[in-house]
CSV table of C-alpha atoms in Angstrom, one decimal:
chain,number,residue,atom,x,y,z
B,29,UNK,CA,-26.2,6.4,-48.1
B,30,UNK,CA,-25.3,3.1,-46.6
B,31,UNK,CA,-27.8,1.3,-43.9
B,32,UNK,CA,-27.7,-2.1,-41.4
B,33,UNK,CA,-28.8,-4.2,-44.5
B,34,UNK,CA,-25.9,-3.5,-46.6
B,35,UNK,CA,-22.6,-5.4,-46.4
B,36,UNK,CA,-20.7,-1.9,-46.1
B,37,UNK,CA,-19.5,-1.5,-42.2
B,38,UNK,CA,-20.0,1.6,-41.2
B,39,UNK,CA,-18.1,3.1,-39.4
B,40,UNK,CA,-17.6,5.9,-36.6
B,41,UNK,CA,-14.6,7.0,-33.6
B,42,UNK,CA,-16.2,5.0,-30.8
B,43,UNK,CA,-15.5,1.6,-33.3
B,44,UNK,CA,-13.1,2.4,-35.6
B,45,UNK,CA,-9.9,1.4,-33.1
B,46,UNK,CA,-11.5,-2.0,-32.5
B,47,UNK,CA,-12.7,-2.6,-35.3
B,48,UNK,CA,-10.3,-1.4,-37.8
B,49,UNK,CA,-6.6,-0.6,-36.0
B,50,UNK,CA,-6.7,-3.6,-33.9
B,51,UNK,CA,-8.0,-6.1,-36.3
B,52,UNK,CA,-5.9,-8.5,-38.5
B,53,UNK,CA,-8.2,-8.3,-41.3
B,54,UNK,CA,-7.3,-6.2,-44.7
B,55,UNK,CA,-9.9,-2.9,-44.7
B,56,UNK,CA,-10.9,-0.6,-47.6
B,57,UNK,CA,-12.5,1.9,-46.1
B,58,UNK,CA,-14.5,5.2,-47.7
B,59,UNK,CA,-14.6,8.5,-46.3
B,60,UNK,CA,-17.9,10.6,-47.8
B,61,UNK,CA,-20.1,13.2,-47.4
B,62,UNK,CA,-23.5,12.3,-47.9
B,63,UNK,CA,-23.9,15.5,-50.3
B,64,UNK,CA,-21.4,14.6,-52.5
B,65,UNK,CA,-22.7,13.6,-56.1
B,66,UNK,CA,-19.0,11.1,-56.9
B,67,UNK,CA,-19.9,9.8,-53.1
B,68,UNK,CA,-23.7,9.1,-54.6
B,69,UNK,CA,-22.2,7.6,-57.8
B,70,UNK,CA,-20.0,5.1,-55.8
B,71,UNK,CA,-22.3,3.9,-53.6
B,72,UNK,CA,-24.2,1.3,-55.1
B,73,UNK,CA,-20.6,-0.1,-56.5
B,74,UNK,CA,-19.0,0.2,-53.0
B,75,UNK,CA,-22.2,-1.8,-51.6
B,76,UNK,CA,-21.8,-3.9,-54.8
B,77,UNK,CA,-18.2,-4.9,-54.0
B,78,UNK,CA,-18.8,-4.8,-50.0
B,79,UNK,CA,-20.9,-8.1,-50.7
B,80,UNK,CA,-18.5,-10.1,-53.3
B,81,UNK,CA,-15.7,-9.5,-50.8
B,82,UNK,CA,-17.9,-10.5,-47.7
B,83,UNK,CA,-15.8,-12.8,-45.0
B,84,UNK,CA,-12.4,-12.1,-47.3
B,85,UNK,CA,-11.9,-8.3,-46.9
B,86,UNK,CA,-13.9,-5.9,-45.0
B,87,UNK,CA,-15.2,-3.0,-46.7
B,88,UNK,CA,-16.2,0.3,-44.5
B,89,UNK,CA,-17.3,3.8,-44.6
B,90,UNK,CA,-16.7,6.9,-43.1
B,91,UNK,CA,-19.6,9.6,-42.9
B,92,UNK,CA,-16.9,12.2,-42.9
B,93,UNK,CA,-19.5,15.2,-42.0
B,94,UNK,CA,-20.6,13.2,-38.7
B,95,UNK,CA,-17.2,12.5,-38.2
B,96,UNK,CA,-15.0,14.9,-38.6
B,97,UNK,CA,-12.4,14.0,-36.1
B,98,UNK,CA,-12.0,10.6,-38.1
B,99,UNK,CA,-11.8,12.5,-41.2
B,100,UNK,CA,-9.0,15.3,-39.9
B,101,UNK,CA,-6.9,12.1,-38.4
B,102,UNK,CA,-6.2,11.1,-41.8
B,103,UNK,CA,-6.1,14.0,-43.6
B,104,UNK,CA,-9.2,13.5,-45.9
B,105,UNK,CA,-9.4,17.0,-48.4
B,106,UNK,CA,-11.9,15.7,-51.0
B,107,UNK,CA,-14.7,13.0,-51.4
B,108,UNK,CA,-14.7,10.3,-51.9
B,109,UNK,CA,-11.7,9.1,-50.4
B,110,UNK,CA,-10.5,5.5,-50.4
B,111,UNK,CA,-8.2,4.0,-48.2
B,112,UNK,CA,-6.7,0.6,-47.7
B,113,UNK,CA,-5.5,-0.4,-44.5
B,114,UNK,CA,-3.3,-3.5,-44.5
B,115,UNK,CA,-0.5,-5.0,-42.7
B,116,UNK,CA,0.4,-1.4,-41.1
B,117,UNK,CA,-2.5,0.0,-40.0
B,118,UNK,CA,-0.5,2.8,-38.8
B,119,UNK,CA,-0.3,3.3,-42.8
B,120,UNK,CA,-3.4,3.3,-44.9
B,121,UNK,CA,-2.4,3.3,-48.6
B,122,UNK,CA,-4.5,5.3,-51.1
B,123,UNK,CA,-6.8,3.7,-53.6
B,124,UNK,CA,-6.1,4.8,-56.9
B,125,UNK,CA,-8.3,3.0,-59.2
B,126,UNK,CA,-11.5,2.9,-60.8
B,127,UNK,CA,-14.4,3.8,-59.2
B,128,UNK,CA,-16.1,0.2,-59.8
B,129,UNK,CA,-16.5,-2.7,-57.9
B,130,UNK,CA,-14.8,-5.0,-60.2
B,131,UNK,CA,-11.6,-2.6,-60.0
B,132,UNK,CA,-12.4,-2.3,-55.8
B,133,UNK,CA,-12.4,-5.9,-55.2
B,134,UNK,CA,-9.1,-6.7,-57.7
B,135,UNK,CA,-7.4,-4.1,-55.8
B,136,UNK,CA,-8.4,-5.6,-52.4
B,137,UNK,CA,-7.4,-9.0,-53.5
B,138,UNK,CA,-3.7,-7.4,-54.5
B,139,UNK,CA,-3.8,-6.5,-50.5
B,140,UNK,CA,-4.5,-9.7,-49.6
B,141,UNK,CA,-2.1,-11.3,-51.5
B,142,UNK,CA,0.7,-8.7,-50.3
B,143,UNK,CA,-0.2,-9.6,-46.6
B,144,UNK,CA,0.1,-13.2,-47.2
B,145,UNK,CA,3.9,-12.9,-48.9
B,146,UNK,CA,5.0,-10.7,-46.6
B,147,UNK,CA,3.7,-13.3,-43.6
B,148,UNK,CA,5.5,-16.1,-45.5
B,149,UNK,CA,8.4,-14.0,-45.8
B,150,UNK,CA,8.4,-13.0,-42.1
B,151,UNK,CA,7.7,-9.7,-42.1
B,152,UNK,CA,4.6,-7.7,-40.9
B,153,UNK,CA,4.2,-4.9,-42.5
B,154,UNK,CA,6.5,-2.9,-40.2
B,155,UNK,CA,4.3,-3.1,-36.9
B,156,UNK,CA,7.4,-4.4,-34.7
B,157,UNK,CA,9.8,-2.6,-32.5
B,158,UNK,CA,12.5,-2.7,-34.9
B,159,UNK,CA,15.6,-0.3,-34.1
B,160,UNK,CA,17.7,-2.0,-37.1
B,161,UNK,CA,16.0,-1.9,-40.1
B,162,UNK,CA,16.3,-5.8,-41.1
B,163,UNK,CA,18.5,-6.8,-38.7
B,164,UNK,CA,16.2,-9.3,-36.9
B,165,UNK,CA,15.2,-7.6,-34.3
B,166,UNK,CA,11.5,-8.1,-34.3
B,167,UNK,CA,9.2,-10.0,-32.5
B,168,UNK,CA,8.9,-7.1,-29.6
B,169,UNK,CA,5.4,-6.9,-30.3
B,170,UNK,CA,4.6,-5.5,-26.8
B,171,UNK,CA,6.6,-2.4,-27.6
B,172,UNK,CA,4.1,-0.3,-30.0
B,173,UNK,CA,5.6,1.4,-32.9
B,174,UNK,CA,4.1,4.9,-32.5
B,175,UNK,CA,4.3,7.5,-35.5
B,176,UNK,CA,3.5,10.8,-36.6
B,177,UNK,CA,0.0,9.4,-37.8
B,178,UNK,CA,-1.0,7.3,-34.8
B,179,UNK,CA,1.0,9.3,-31.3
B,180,UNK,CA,-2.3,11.6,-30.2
B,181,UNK,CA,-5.0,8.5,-30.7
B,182,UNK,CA,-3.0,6.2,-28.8
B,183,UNK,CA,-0.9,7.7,-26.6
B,184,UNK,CA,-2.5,11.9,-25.9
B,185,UNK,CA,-5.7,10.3,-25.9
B,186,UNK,CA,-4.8,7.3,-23.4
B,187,UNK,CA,-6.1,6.7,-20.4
B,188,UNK,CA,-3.4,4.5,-19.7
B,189,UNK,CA,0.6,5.6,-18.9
B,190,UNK,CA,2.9,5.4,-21.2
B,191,UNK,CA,6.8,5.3,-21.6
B,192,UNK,CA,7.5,6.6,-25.0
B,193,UNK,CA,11.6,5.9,-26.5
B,194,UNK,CA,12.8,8.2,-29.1
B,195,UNK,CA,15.4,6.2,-31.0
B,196,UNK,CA,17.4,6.9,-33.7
B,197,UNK,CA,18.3,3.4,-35.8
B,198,UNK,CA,22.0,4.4,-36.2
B,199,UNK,CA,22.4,5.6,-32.7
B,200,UNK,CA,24.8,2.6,-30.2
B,201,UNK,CA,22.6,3.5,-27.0
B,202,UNK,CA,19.5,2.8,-28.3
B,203,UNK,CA,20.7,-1.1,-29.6
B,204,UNK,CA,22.1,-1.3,-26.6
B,205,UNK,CA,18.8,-0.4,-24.7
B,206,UNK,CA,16.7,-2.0,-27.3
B,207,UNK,CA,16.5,-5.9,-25.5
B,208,UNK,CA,15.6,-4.2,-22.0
B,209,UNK,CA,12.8,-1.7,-23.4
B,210,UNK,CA,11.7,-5.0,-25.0
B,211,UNK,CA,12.1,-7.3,-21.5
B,212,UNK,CA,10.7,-4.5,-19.7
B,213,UNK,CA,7.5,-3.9,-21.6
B,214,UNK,CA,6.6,-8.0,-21.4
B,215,UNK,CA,6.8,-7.8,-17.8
B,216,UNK,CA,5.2,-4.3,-17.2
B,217,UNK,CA,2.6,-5.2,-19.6
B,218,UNK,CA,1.6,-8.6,-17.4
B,219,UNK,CA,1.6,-7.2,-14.1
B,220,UNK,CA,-0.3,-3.6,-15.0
B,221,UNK,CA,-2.8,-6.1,-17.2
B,222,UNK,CA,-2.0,-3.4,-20.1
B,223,UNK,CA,-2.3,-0.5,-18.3
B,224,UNK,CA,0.9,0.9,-18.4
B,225,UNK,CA,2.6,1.0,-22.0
B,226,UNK,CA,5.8,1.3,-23.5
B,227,UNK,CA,6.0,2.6,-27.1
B,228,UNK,CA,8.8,3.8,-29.5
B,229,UNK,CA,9.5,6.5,-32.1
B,230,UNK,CA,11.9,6.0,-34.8
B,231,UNK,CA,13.0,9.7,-34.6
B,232,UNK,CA,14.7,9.5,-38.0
B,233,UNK,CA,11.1,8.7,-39.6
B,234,UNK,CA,9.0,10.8,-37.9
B,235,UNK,CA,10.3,14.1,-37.3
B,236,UNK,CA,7.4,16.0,-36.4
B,237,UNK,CA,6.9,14.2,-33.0
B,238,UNK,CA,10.9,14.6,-32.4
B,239,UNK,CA,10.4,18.0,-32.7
B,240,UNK,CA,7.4,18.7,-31.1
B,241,UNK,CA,9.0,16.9,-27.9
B,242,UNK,CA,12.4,18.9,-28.1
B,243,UNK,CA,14.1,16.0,-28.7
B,244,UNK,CA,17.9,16.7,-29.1
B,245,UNK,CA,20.0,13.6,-28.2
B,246,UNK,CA,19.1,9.5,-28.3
B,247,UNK,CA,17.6,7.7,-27.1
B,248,UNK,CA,15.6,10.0,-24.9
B,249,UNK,CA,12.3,8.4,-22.6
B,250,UNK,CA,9.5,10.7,-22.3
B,251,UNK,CA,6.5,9.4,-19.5
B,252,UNK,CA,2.8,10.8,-20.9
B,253,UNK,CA,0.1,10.3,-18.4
B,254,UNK,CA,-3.2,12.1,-19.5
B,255,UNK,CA,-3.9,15.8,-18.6
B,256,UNK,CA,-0.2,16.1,-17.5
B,257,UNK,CA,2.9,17.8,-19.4
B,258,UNK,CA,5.0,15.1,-20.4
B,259,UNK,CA,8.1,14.3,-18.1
B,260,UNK,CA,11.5,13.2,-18.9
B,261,UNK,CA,12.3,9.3,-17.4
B,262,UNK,CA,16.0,9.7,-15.7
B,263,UNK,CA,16.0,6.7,-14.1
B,264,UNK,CA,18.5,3.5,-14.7
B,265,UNK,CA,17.9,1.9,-18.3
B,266,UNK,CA,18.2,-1.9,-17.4
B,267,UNK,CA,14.8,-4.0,-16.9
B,268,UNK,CA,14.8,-3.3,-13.6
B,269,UNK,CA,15.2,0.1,-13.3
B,270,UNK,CA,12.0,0.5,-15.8
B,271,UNK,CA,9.7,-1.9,-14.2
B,272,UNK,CA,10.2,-0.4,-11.0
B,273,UNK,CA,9.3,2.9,-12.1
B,274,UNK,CA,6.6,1.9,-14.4
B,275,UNK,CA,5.2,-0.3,-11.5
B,276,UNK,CA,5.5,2.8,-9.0
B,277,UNK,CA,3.5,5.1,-11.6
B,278,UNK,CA,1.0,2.6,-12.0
B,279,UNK,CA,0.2,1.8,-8.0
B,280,UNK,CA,-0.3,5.9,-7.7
B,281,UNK,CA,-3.1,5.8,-9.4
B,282,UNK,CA,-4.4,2.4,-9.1
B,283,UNK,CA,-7.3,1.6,-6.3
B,284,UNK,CA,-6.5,-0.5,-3.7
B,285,UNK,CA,-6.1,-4.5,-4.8
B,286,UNK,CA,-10.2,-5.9,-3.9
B,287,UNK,CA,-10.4,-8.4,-1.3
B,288,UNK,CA,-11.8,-11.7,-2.6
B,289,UNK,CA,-13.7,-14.6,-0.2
B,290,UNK,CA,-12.5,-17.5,-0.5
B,291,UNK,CA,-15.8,-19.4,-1.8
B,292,UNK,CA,-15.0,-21.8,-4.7
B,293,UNK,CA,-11.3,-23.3,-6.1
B,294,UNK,CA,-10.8,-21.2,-9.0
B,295,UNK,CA,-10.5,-17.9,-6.7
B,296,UNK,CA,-7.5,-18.8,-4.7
B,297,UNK,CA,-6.4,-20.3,-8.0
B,298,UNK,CA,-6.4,-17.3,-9.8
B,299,UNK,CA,-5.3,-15.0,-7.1
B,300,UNK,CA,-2.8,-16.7,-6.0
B,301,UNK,CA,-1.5,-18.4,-9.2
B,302,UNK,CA,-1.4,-14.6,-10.6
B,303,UNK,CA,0.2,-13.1,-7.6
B,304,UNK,CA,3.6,-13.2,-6.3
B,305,UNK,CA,2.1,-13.3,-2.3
B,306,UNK,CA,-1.3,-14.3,-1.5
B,307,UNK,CA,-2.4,-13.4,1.7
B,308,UNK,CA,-5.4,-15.3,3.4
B,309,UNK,CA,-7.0,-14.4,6.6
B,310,UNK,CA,-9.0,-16.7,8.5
B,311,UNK,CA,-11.9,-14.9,10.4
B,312,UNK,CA,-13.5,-15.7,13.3
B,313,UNK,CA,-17.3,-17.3,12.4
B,314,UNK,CA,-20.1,-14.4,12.0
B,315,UNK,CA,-21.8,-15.7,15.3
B,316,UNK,CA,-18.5,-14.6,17.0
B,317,UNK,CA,-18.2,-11.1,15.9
B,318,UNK,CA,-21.0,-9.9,13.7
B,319,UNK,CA,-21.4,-7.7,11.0
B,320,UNK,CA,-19.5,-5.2,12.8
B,321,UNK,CA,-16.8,-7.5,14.0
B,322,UNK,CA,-16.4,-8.6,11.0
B,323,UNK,CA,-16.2,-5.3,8.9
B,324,UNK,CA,-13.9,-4.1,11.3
B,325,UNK,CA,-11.6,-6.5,10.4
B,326,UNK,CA,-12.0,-6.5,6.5
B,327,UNK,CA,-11.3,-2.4,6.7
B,328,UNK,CA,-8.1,-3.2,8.4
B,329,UNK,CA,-7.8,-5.7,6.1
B,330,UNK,CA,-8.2,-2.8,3.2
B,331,UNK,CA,-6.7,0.0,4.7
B,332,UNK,CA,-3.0,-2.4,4.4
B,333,UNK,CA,-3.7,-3.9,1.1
B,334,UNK,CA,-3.8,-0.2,-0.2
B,335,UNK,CA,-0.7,0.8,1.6
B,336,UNK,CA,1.1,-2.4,0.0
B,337,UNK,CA,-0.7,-2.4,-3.1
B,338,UNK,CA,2.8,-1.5,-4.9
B,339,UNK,CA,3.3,-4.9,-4.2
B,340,UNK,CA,0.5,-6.4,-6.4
B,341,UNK,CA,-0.6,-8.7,-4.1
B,342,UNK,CA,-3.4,-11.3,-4.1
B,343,UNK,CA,-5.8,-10.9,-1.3
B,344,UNK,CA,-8.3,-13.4,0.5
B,345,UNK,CA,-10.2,-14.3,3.6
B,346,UNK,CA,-12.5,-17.1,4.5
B,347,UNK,CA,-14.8,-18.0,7.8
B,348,UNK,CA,-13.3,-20.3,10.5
B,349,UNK,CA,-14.1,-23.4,9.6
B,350,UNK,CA,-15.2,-23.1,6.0
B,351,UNK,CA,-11.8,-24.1,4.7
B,352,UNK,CA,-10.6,-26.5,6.9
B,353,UNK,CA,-8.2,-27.9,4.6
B,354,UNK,CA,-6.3,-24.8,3.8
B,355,UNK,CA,-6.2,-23.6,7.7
B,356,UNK,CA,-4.3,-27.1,8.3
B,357,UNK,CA,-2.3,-26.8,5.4
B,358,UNK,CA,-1.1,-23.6,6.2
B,359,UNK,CA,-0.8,-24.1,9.5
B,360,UNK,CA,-3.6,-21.7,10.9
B,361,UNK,CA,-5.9,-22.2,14.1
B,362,UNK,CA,-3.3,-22.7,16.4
B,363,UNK,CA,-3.0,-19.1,17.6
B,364,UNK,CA,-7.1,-18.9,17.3
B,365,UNK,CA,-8.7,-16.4,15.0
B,366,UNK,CA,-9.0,-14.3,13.6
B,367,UNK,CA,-5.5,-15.6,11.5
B,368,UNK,CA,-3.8,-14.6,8.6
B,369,UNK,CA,-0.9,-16.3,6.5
B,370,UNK,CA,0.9,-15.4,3.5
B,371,UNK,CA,1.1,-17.9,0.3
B,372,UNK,CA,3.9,-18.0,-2.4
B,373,UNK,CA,2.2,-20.1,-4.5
B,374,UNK,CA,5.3,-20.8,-6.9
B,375,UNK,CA,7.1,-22.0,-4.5
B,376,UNK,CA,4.5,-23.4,-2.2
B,377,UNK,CA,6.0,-22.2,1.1
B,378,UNK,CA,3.9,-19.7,3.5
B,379,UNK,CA,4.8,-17.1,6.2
B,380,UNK,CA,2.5,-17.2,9.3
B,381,UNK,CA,1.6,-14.2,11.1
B,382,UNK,CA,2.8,-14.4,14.6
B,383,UNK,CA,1.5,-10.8,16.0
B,384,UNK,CA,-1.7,-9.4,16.8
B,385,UNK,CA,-4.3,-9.0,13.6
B,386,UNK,CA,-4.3,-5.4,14.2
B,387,UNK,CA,-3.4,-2.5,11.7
B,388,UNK,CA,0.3,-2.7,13.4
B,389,UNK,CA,0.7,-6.0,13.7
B,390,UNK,CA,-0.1,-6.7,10.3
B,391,UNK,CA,1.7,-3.7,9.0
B,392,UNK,CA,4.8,-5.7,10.8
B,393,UNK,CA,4.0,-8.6,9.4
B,394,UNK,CA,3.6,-7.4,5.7
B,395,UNK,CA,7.0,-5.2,6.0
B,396,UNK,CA,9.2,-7.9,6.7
B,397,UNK,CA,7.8,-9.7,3.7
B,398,UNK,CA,8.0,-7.2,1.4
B,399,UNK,CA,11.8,-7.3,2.8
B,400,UNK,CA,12.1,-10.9,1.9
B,401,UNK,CA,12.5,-11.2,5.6
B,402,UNK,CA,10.2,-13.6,8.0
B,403,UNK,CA,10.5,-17.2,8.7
B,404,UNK,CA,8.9,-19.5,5.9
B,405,UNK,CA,7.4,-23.9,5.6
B,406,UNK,CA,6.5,-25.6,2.9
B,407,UNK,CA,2.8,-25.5,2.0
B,408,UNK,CA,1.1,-28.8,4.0
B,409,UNK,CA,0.7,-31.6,0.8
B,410,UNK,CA,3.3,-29.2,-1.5
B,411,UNK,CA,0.0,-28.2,-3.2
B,412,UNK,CA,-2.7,-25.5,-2.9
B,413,UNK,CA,-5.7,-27.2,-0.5
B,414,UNK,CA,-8.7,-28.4,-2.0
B,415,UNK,CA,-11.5,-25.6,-1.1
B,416,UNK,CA,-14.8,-26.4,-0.7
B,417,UNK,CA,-17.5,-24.5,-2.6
B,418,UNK,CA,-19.2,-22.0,0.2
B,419,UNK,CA,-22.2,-18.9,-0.4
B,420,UNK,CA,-20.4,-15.6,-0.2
B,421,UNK,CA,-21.0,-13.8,2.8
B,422,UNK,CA,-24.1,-11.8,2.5
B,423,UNK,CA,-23.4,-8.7,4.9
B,424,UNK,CA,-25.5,-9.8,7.6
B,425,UNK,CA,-25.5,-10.2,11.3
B,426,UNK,CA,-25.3,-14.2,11.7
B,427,UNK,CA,-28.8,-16.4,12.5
B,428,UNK,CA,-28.3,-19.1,14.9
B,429,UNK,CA,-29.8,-22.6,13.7
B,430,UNK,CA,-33.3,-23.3,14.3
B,431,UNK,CA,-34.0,-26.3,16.7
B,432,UNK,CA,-36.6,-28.8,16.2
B,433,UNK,CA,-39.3,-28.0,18.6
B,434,UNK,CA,-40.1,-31.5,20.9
B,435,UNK,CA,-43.8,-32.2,21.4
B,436,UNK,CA,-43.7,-33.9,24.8
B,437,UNK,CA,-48.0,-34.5,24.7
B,438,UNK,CA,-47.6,-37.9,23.6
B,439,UNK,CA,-45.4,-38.6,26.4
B,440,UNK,CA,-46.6,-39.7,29.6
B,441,UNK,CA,-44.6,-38.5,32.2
B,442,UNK,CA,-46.2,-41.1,34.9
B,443,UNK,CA,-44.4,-43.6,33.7
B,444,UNK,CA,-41.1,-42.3,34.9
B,445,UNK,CA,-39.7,-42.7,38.3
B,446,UNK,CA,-40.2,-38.9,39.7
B,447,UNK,CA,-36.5,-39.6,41.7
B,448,UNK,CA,-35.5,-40.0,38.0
B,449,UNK,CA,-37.5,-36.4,36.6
């Protein structure tokens, strides 16, 4: 019915979050089955409209036989269906008009303009955390409004975890938790990079999910992490106490933190810009220790970055002598190598490690750390070093340098003193 030449986007479950949910763009969208004679009808004035309203408001399709999950999500019982999705996504409103494109493009128009007053006038279409309806609260845009309509696509059907609030608007708890959930979901949000989530259910509005989570009393925090029964959160309800926990569910699951070599200026920047701790080890040169030698120590190395990776620390290393700047900055070389030091990059101070470079001795070193223990100086210059631009490592066994081989023919040793030779 509809094919890549037409201006009709069509559209299936693989791209209809991305293109459609997450997008700020006005959608009508059709849902048809291909054997449907009104579907048949419509088509060429869909298509027809589709290309007046091309770069002002997208116009899709839904092949609702294919797609039948699509179709079930929002409740489609006959064909054609039209649906405009504005502001709230979260809301499609149906099309009720004519069937013609002159009557599909003024009603598209009438969604633009209701997007732009209600931008002018502040309001979003009722995407924000809100727990006072009106009262100013918005802006929390990291907390995701979830409802009856959208809770299995984004949250059952999550690979992420999420930290779900059931609120009631009325209810003096849930204002009074409403700026931390908010605060807590900024920061959890950053330092997960989106991983974990936290949402919230106006229990009031949507009563089907309050019920079909037993929910009795407000505001009550439900933790959903895929292919596991829902759990009850019990912790503290200040910032704090939801970070930490979001941040310990997170690290369960997460692989350990990758361990980057240091070989141009924008990796330490990132890592340790991005990080609260950077730690750097300085290993000994490849013609020391070898591949061997020098796997041995990244797997240490590893092995501790995944027992701290709770933490959500940065992690580097370069050759001895690569960085010569940074070693002298930070005060490494002194105590040979291999070395290792630990960066706060806000603050531009660094711990040194004293001990061995040895599972125990860095275990030692890291704990005190993580302690806010461990004597501290300021970075050397009060600035990251300047790094020089290197080739990564390639895995191998080092090659010493080839010498010049010296042709002594031309030389003639008679005219040296033999006492000299």
């Amino acid at each position: 019915m509809f094919s890549a030449s037409d201006d009709v986007v069509q559209l299936t479950p693989s791209n209809f979050n991305r293109e459609v949910i997450q997008s700020d763009a006005v959608w009508l969208i059709e849902f048809y089955a291909p054997w449907c004679g009104h579907c048949q009808s419509l088509a060429p004035q869909w298509k027809k409209a589709a290309t007046a309203l091309k770069g002002i408001v997208n116009i899709g399709a839904v092949d609702t036989d294919q797609h039948q999950s699509l179709g079930g999500q929002y409740e489609i019982r006959g064909f054609p269906t039209i649906k405009i999705f504005g502001a709230n996504k979260n809301k499609p409103e149906n099309y009720q008009g004519a069937r013609t494109a002159e009557a599909i493009v003024d009603a598209a128009l009438s969604a633009i303009r209701s997007l732009a007053k209600d931008r002018l006038n502040g309001r979003d279409g009722g995407q924000d955390y809100k727990h006072s309806s009106g009262s100013g609260s918005g802006g929390k845009k990291e907390v995701i409004e979830l409802t009856d309509d959208n809770f299995d696509r984004q949250v059952l059907n999550s690979d992420d975890v999420w930290f779900v609030e059931f609120f009631a608007p009325w209810c003096g708890h849930c204002k009074n938790l409403e700026p931390e959930w908010a605060a807590a979901a900024t920061e959890v949000a950053e330092q997960t990079k989106g991983k974990v989530k936290l949402g919230a259910v106006d229990a009031t509005v949507h009563q089907g999910l309050a019920s079909r989570y037993g929910i009795r009393g407000f505001p009550t925090i439900k933790i959903f992490n895929k292919g596991e029964e829902p759990i009850d959160y019990d912790g503290g309800r200040t910032k704090a106490d939801i970070v930490a926990r979001a941040l310990d569910l997170f690290s369960e699951n997460a692989p350990p933190p990758e361990i980057f070599e240091i070989l141009n200026e924008d990796i330490v920047k990132k890592t340790c810009e991005d990080h609260q701790l950077c730690i750097i080890a300085v290993l000994p040169h490849i013609l020391d220790t070898g591949a061997a030698g020098r796997n041995s120590y990244l797997e240490v190395m590893l092995k501790l970055a995944d027992k701290y990776k709770k933490k959500m620390w940065g992690w580097l290393w370069a050759e001895a002598g690569a960085q010569l700047d940074m070693e002298t900055a930070l005060g490494i070389g002194g105590f040979g190598y291999p070395a290792m030091a630990a960066v706060n990059a806000r603050k531009m101070k660094f711990a040194l490690l004293k001990g061995s470079f040895s599972e125990q001795g860095i275990n030692e070193f890291l704990r005190e750390l993580s302690f806010g223990r461990g004597s501290t100086a300021p970075v050397g210059g009060g600035a990251l070093p300047k790094v020089n631009k290197v080739e990564a490592w390639d895995g191998k066994d080092g090659e010493l340098p080839m010498e010049d081989d010296i042709d002594l023919s031309d030389i003639d040793l008679d005219e040296f003193d033999k006492d000299e030779l």
